[in-house]
Coordinates of C-alpha atoms and ligand atoms in Angstrom, one line a residue:
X392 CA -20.7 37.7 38.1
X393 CA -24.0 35.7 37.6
X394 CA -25.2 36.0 34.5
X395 CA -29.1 34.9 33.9
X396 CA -29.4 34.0 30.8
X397 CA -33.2 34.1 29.6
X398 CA -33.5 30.9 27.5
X399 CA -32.1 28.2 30.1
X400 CA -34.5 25.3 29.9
X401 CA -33.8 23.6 32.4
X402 CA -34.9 24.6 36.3
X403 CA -32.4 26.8 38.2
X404 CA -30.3 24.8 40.5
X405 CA -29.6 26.1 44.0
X406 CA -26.4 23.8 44.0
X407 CA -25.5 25.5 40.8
X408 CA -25.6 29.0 42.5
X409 CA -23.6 28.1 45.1
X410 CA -20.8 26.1 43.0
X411 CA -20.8 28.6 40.7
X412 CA -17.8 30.8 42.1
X413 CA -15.3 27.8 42.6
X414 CA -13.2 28.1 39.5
X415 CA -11.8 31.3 41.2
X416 CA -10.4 29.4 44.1
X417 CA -8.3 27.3 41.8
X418 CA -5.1 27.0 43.1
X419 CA -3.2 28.5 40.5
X420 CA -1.5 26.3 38.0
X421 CA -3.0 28.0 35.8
X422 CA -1.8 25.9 32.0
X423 CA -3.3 22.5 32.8
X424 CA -3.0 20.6 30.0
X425 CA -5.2 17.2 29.5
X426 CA -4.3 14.6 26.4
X427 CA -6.6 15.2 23.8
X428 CA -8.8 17.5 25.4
X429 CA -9.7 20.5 24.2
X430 CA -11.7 21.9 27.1
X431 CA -15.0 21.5 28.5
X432 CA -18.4 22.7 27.0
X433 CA -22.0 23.0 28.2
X434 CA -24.0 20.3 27.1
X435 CA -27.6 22.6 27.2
X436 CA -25.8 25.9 25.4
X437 CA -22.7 24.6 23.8
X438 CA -20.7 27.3 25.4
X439 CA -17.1 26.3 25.2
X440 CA -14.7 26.6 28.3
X441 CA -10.9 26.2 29.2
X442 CA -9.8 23.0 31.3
X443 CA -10.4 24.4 34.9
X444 CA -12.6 23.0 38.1
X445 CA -15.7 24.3 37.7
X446 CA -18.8 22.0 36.4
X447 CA -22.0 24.3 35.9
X448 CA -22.5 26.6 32.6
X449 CA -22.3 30.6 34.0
X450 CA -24.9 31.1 31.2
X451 CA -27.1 28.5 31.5
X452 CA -26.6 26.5 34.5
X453 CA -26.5 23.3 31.9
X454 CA -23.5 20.6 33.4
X455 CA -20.1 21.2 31.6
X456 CA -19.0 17.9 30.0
X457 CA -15.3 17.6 28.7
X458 CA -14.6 17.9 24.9
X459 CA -11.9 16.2 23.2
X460 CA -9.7 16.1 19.7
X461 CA -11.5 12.6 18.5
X462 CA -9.1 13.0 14.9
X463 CA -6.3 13.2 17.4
X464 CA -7.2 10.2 19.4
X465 CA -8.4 8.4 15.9
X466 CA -5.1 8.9 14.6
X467 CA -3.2 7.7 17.8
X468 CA -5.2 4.9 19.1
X469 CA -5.4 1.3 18.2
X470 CA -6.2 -1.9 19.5
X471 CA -2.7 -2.8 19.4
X472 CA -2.0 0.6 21.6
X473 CA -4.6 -0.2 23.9
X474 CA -3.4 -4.0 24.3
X475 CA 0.1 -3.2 25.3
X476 CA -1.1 -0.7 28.3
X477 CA -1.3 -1.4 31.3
X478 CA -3.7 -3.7 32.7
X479 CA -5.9 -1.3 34.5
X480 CA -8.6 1.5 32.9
X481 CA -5.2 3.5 32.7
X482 CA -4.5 1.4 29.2
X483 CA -7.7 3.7 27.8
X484 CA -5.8 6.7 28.7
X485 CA -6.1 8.2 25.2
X486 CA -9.9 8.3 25.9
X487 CA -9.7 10.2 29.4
X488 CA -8.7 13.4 30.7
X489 CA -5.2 12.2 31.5
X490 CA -2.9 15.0 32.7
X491 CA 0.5 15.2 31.8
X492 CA 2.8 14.4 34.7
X493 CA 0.7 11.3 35.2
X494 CA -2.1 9.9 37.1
X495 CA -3.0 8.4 40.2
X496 CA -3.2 4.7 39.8
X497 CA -3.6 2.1 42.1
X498 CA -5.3 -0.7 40.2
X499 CA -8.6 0.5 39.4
X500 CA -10.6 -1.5 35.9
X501 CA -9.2 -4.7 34.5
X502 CA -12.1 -6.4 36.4
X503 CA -13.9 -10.0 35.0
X504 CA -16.3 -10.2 32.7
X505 CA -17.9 -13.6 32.4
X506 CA -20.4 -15.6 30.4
X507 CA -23.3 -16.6 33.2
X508 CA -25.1 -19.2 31.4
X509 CA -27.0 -20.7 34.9
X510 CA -28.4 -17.5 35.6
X511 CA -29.1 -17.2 31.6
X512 CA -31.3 -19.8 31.8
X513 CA -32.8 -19.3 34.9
X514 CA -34.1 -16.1 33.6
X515 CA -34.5 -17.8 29.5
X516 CA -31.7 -15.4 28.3
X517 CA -29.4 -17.3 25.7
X518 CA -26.5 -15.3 25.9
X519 CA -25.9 -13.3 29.9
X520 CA -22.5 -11.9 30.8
X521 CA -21.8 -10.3 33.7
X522 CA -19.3 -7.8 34.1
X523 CA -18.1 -7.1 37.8
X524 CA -16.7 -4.3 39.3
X525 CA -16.5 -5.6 43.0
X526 CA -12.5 -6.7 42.2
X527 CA -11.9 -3.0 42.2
X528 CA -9.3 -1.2 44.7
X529 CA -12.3 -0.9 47.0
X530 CA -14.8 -2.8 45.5
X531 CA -17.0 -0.7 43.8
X532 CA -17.2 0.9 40.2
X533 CA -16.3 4.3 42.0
X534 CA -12.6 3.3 42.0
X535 CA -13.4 4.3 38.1
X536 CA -14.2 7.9 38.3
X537 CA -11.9 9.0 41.7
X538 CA -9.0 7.7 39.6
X539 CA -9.8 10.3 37.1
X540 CA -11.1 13.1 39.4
X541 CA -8.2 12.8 41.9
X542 CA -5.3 13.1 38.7
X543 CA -6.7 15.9 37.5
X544 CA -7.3 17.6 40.6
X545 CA -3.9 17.1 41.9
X546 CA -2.6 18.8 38.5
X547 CA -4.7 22.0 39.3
X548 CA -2.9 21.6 42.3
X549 CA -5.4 20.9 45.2
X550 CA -3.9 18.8 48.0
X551 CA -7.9 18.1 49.8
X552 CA -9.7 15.4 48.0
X553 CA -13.7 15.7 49.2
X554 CA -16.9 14.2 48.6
X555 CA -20.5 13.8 48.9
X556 CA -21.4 10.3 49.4
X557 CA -23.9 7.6 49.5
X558 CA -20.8 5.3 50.6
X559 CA -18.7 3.7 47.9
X560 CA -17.6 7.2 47.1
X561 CA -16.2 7.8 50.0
X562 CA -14.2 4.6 50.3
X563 CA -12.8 4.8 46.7
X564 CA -12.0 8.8 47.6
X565 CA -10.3 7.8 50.9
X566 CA -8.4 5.1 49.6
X567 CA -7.0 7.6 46.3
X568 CA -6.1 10.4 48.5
X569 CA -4.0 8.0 51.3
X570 CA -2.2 6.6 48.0
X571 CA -1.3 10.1 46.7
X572 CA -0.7 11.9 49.6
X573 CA -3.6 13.8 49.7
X574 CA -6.0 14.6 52.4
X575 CA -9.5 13.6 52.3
X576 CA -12.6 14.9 53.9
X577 CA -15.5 13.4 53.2
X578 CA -19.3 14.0 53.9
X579 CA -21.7 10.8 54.0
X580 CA -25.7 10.7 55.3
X581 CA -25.3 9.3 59.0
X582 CA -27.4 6.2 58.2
X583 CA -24.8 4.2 56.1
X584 CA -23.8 0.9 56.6
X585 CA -21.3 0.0 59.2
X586 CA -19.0 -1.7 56.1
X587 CA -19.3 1.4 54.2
X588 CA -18.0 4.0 57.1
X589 CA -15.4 1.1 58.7
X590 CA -13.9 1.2 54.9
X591 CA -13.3 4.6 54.6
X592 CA -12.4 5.4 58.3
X593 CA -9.1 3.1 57.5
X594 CA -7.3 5.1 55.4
X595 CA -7.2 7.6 57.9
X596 CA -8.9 10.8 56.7
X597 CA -11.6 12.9 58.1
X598 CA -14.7 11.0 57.4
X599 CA -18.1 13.3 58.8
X600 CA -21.4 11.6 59.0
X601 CA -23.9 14.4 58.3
X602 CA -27.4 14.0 60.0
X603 CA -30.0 14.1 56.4
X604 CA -29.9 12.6 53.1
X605 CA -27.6 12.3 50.8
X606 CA -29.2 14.7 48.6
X607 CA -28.7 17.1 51.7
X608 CA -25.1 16.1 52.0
X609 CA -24.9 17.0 48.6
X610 CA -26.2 20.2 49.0
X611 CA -23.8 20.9 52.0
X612 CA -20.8 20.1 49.7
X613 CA -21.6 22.1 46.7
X614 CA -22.4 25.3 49.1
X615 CA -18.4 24.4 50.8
X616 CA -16.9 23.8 47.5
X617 CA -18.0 28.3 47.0
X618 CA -15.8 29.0 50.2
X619 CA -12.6 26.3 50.8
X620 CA -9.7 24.9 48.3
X621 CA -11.0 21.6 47.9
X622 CA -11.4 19.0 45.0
X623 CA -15.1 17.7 45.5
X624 CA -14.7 15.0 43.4
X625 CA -18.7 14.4 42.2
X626 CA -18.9 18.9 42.4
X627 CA -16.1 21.0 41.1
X628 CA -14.1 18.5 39.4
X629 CA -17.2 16.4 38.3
X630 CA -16.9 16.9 34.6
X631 CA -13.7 14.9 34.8
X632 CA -14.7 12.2 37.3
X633 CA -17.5 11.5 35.7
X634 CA -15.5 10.1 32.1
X635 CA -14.0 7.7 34.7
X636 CA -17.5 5.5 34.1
X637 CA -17.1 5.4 30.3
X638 CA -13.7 2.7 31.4
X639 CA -16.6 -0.2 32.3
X640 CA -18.1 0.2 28.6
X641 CA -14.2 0.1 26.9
X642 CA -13.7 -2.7 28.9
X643 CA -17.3 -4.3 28.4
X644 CA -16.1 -4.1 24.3
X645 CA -12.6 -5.2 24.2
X646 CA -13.6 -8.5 26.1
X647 CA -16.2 -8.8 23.0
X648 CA -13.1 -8.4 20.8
X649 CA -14.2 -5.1 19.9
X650 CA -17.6 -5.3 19.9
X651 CA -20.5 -3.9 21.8
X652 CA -23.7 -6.0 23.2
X653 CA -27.4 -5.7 22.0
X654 CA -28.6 -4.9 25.8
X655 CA -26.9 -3.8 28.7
X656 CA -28.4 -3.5 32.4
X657 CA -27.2 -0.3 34.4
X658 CA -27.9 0.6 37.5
X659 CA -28.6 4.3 38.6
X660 CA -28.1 6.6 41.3
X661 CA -27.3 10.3 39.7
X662 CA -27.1 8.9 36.4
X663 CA -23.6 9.8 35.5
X664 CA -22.8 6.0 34.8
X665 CA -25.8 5.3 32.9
X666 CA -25.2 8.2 30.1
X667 CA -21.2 7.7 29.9
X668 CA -22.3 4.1 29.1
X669 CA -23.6 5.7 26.5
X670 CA -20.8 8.4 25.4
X671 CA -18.4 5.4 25.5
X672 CA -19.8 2.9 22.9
X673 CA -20.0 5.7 20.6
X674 CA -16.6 7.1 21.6
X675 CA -15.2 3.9 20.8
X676 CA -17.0 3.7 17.3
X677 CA -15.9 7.6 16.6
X678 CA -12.5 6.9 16.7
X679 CA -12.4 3.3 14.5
X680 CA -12.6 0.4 17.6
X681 CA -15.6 -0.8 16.8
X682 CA -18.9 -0.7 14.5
X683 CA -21.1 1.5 15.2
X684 CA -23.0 0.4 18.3
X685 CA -27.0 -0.6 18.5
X686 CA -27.1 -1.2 22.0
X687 CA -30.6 -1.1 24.3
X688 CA -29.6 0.4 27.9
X689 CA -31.5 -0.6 30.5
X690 CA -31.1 1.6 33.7
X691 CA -32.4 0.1 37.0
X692 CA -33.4 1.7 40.5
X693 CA -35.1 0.7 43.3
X694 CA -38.7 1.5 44.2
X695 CA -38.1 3.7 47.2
X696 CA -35.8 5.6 44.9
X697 CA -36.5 5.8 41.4
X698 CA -37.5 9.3 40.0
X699 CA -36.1 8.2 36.6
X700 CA -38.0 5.2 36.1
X701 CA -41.1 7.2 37.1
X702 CA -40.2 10.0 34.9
X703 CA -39.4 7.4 31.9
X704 CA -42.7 5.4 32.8
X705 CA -44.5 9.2 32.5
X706 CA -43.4 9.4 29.5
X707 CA -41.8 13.3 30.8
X708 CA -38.5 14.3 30.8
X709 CA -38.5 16.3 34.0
X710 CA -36.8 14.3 36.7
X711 CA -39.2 14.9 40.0
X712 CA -37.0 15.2 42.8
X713 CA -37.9 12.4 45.4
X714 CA -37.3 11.5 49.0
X715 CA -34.9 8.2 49.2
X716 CA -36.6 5.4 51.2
X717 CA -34.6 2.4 49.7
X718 CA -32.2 -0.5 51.7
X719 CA -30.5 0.4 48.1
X720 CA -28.7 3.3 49.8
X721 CA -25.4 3.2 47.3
X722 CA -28.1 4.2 44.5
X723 CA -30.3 6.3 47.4
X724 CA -30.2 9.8 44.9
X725 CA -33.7 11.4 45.5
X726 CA -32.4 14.6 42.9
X727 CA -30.1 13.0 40.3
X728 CA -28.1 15.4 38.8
X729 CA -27.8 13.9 35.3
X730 CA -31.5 11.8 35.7
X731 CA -32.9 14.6 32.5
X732 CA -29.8 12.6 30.5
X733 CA -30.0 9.6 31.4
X734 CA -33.8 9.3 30.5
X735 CA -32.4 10.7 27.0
X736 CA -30.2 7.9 26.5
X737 CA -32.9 5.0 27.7
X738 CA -35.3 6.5 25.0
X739 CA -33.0 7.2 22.0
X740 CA -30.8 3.6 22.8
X741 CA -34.4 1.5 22.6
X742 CA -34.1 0.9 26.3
X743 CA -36.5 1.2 29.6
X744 CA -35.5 2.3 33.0
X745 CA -37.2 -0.6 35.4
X746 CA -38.1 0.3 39.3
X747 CA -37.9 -3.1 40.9
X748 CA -39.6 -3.6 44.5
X749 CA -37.9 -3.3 47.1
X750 CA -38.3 -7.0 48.5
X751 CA -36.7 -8.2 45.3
X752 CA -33.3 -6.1 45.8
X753 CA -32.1 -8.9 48.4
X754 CA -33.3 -12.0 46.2
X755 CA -31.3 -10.6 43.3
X756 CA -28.1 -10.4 45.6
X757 CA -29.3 -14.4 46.3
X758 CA -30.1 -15.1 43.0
X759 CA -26.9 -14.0 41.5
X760 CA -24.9 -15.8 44.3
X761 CA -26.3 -18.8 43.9
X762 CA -26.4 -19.3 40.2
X763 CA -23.1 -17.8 39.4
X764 CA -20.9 -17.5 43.0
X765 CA -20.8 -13.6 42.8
X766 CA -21.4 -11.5 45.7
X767 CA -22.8 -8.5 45.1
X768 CA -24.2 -5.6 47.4
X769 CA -28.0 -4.0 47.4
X770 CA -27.2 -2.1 44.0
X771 CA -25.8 -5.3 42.1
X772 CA -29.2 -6.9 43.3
X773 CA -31.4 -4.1 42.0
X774 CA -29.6 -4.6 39.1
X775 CA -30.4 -8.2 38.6
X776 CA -34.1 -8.1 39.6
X777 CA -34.4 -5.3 37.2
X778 CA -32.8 -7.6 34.3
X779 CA -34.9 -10.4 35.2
X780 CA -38.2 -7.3 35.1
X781 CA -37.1 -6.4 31.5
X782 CA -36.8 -9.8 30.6
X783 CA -40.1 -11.0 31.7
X784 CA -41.9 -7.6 30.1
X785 CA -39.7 -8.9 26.7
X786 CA -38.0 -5.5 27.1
X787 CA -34.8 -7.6 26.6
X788 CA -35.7 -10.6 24.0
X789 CA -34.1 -13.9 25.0
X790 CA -31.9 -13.7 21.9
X791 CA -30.4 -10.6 22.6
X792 CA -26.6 -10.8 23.9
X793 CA -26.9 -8.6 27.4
X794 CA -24.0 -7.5 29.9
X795 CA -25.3 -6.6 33.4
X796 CA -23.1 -4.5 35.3
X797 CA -22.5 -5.4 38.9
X798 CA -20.8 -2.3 39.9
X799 CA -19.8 -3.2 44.0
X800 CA -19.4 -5.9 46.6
X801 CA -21.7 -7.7 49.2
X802 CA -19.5 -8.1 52.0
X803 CA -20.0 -3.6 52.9
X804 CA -24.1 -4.6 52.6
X805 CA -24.6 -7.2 54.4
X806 CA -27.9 -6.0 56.6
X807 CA -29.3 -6.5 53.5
X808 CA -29.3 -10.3 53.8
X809 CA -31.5 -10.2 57.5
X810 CA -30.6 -13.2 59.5
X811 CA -27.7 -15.1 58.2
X812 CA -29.2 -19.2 57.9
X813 CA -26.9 -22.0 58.6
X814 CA -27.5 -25.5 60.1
X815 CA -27.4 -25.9 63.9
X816 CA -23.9 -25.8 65.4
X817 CA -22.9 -29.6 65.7
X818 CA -19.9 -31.0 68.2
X819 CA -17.3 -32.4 65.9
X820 CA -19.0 -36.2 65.6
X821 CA -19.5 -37.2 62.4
X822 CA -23.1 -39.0 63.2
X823 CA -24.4 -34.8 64.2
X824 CA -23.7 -33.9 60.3
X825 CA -26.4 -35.9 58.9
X826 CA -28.9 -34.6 61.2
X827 CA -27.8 -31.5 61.1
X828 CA -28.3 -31.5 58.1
X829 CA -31.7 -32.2 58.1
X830 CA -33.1 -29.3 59.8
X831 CA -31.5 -27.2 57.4
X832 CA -32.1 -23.4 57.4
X833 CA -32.4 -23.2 61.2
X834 CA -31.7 -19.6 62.3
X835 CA -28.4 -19.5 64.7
Ligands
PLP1407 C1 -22.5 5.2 42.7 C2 -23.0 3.9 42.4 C3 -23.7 3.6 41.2 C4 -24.3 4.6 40.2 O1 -23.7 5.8 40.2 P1 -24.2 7.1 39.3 O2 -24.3 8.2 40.3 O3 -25.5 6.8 38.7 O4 -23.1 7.3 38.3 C5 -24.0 2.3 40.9 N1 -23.6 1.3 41.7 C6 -22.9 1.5 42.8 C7 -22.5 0.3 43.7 C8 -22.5 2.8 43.2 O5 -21.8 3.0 44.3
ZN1408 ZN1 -24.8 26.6 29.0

C-alpha cells in the first residue's frame, strides 16, 4: 500500500513510513462529519482526502492540512456571532474542525492581552502588547490545540488520548482526557522538569518518561501509532490539533477590534504555531473579519535549539535536523516537523526567525516580570529576548504595533531562575527590616 511517488520534494520521512498505516485502525465511525470542513488535503501535492486520522500524504509524504467551505463560513460568521459565543476559543468554532455532537471544553482561550508600555520603553517600542497564554486550563498555549485534537478524536471514536511531549503537551493532554473520560498515555524525554511531570501525573493517567530526546520520543510514538487504537494527538490526529493554534491569532484580532498587528513575536518548537499564526490572519480576512492583514512574524528559538533560525539565517529552506541542548526544553524540537513552513511564512510575512543565546532565556523571564508582573516559563523568555534581538537589529521598527506571545507559565520552569535571592531571614523586630534590607540579594 506504499505508494512512491517520484516527484516528492521533500526528504522521505521515517516517521511518515511508520504512521502511514494508521487510518486503518480507525475505530469505525466511519461518517465523521466536521463544520465547514470539507476534508483534508496535502499541502506539497494537493491531493484531497476524506476527514479521517491520518496526517501524512500516501503519495507524497507532504503533511495533510484540513480544508474548509470559507463561502460557508463567510456566509455564517460575524462579529456579532462570534461575540455572543462563549467566552473560550470555542466562540471561533465556525473556524475549527468542530464535530457535531460537541467538543471537549474545559476553558481553554479567552486569555489577557494587554498593552505593556514599561517593557515598551525599556526596549524603545511605542506600542508592545502582550498576549498571555499562561491563564490557560494548564497554563500553556497547548490547552489550544488538545481541545481540538481530543473532540475530534473522541468523534472517530478512540477512547486513548496519547502524546509525544516536550511537557506542556502532556499536561494539557492529561488534563483533556481526565475531563472526558478518556484515558491518556503519554510519552515525555526523561529529563523534564519536575513541574512539568508532577502536572500531568495528577490527573491520573499513565505518564512514561522515555530515556532520549524528544525527537526520539517522537519517533517512538509515530512507530506505536502503526500498531495500537490510539489518538496521538501531535501524530495521527495532528492535522486537526494543529488549527487549535490559529485561536491565539482570532483572539490576538478581536481584542484589536478586528484588526491584526504590524509585528508579532512567535516562539517555535515544531513550528505548527508559527505557520497557523499565519493561516489565521488570513482566515479571518477570507471570510470578511478583518482587512487584509500585513503582519511581520517574527519566530524565536533558542541557540541550543534553533535549526530554523539557522536555516532562515542560511538563506536555505531545508530544515537541518539538530541535537536539542537548550534549558528551553518546552521548545527543545531538534527535527521540526513543519520548520520547511514556518521559514516560508517568516520570508513571505517580511519577518526573521531570531536564535537568542541561551544566557538571555532567563533574563527575558526577569525582564518581563519585572516590567510588567508576568511570569512566564523558559519559552515566554526566549520569546522576549528574541523581541528585544529584532528590535535592536530594527527588524521590528519602534513604530510598529507588535504582540508577543507568551504561550505558558513560570511556576512548571522554575530551575530556570538558579538560586532564588531574597534578603536574610529576619526575627519578627521591626529594627532587623531596615538592615535586612540593606544586604539585599543575599542568597538564602
Ligand atoms: C509547544 C510549545 C510552543 C511551540 O509549539 P509548536 O510545536 O511550534 O507549535 C511554544 N511555547 C510553549 C510554551 C510550548 O509548550
Ligand atoms: Zn501529497
Amino acid at each position: 500500500m506504499l505508494k512512491f511517488a517520484s516527484h516528492h520534494r521533500r526528504e522521505l520521512r521515517i516517521d511518515a513510513l511508520f504512521s502511514l498505516p494508521t487510518y486503518v485502525l480507525s475505530i469505525g465511525n466511519e461518517a465523521v462529519t466536521l463544520k465547514h470542513v470539507r476534508g483534508l488535503f496535502c499541502k506539497e501535492c494537493g491531493k484531497e482526502y476524506p476527514i479521517a486520522p491520518q496526517h501524512v500524504c500516501e503519495f507524497c509524504f507532504g503533511p495533510l492540512e484540513v480544508g474548509y467551505d470559507y463561502e460557508a463560513i463567510a456566509s455564517s460568521i460575524s462579529r456579532e456571532s462570534i461575540a455572543s459565543g462563549p467566552r473560550s476559543m470555542w466562540r471561533y468554532a465556525d473556524l475549527l474542525p468542530t464535530p457535531a455532537e460537541g467538543v471537549i471544553d474545559i476553558g481553554a482561550g479567552g486569555t489577557t492581552m494587554r498593552p505593556a508600555p514599561r517593557l515598551a520603553a525599556e526596549l524603545g517600542l511605542k506600542k508592545l502588547w502582550i498576549k498571555t497564554d499562561a491563564g490557560n486550563p494548564t497554563h500553556s498555549f497547548k490547552d489550544r490545540v488538545v481541545s481540538v485534537a481530543l473532540s475530534v478524536a473522541r468523534s472517530f471514536g478512540y477512547e486513548v488520548a496519547a502524546c509525544a511531549s516536550t511537557g506542556n503537551l502532556a499536561n494539557a493532554v492529561a488534563a483533556h482526557a481526565a475531563a472526558s473520560g478518556m484515558r491518556s498515555v503519554v510519552f515525555i524525554p526523561s529529563n523534564l522538569e519536575t513541574g512539568k511531570v508532577a502536572g500531568t501525573v495528577v490527573f491520573g493517567g499513565d505518564v512514561v518518561p522515555v530515556d532520549g530526546s524528544y525527537d526520539d520520543v517522537n519517533r517512538l510514538c509515530a512507530e506505536l501509532s502503526g500498531s495500537r487504537p490510539w489518538a496521538f494527538v501531535n501524530v495521527n490526529v495532528r492535522p486537526y490539533y494543529a488549527e487549535g493554534s490559529k485561536t491565539l491569532a482570532f483572539e490576538v484580532a478581536e481584542k484589536l477590534g478586528w484588526r491584526t498587528p504590524d509585528a508579532m513575536v512567535v516562539p517555535i518548537a515544531s513550528g505548527s504555531l508559527f505557520t497557523k499564526m499565519a493561516k489565521g490572519m488570513r482566515e479571518l480576512h477570507s471570510v470578511g473579519l478583518t482587512p487584509e492583514p500585513h503582519v511581520q512574524i517574527h519566530g524565536a528559538q533558542a541557540e541550543g535549539c534553533s535549526p530554523v533560525a539557522t536555516a532562515f539565517a542560511e538563506g536555505v529552506n531545508e530544515v537541518r535536523p539538530v541535537k536539542p541542548n537548550t534549558i528551553a526544553k518546552s521548545l527543545a524540537i531538534g527535527n521540526p516537523a513543519d520548520g520547511y513552513y514556518a521559514l516560508g511564512e517568516a520570508r513571505s510575512s517580511g519577518g526573521t526567525i531570531e536564535s537568542v543565546p541561551e544566557e538571555s532565556v532567563a533574563e527575558g523571564m526577569r525582564l518581563l516580570a519585572r516590567t510588567e508582573g508576568i511570569f512566564t516559563e523558559t519559552a515566554g523568555g526566549v520569546t522576549i529576548a528574541a523581541l528585544e534581538q529584532a528590535v535592536r537589529s530594527r527588524a521590528i521598527s519602534p513604530d510598529q504595533e507588535t504582540v508577543a506571545l507568551i504561550t505558558g507559565i513560570g511556576l512548571k520552569t522554575i530551575e530556570a531562575l538558579g538560586a532564588t535571592k531574597t534578603t536574610r531571614t529576619i526575627r519578627p523586630r521591626v529594627e532587623e527590616v531596615d538592615a535586612a534590607l540593606g544586604v539585599r540579594g543575599e542568597a538564602v
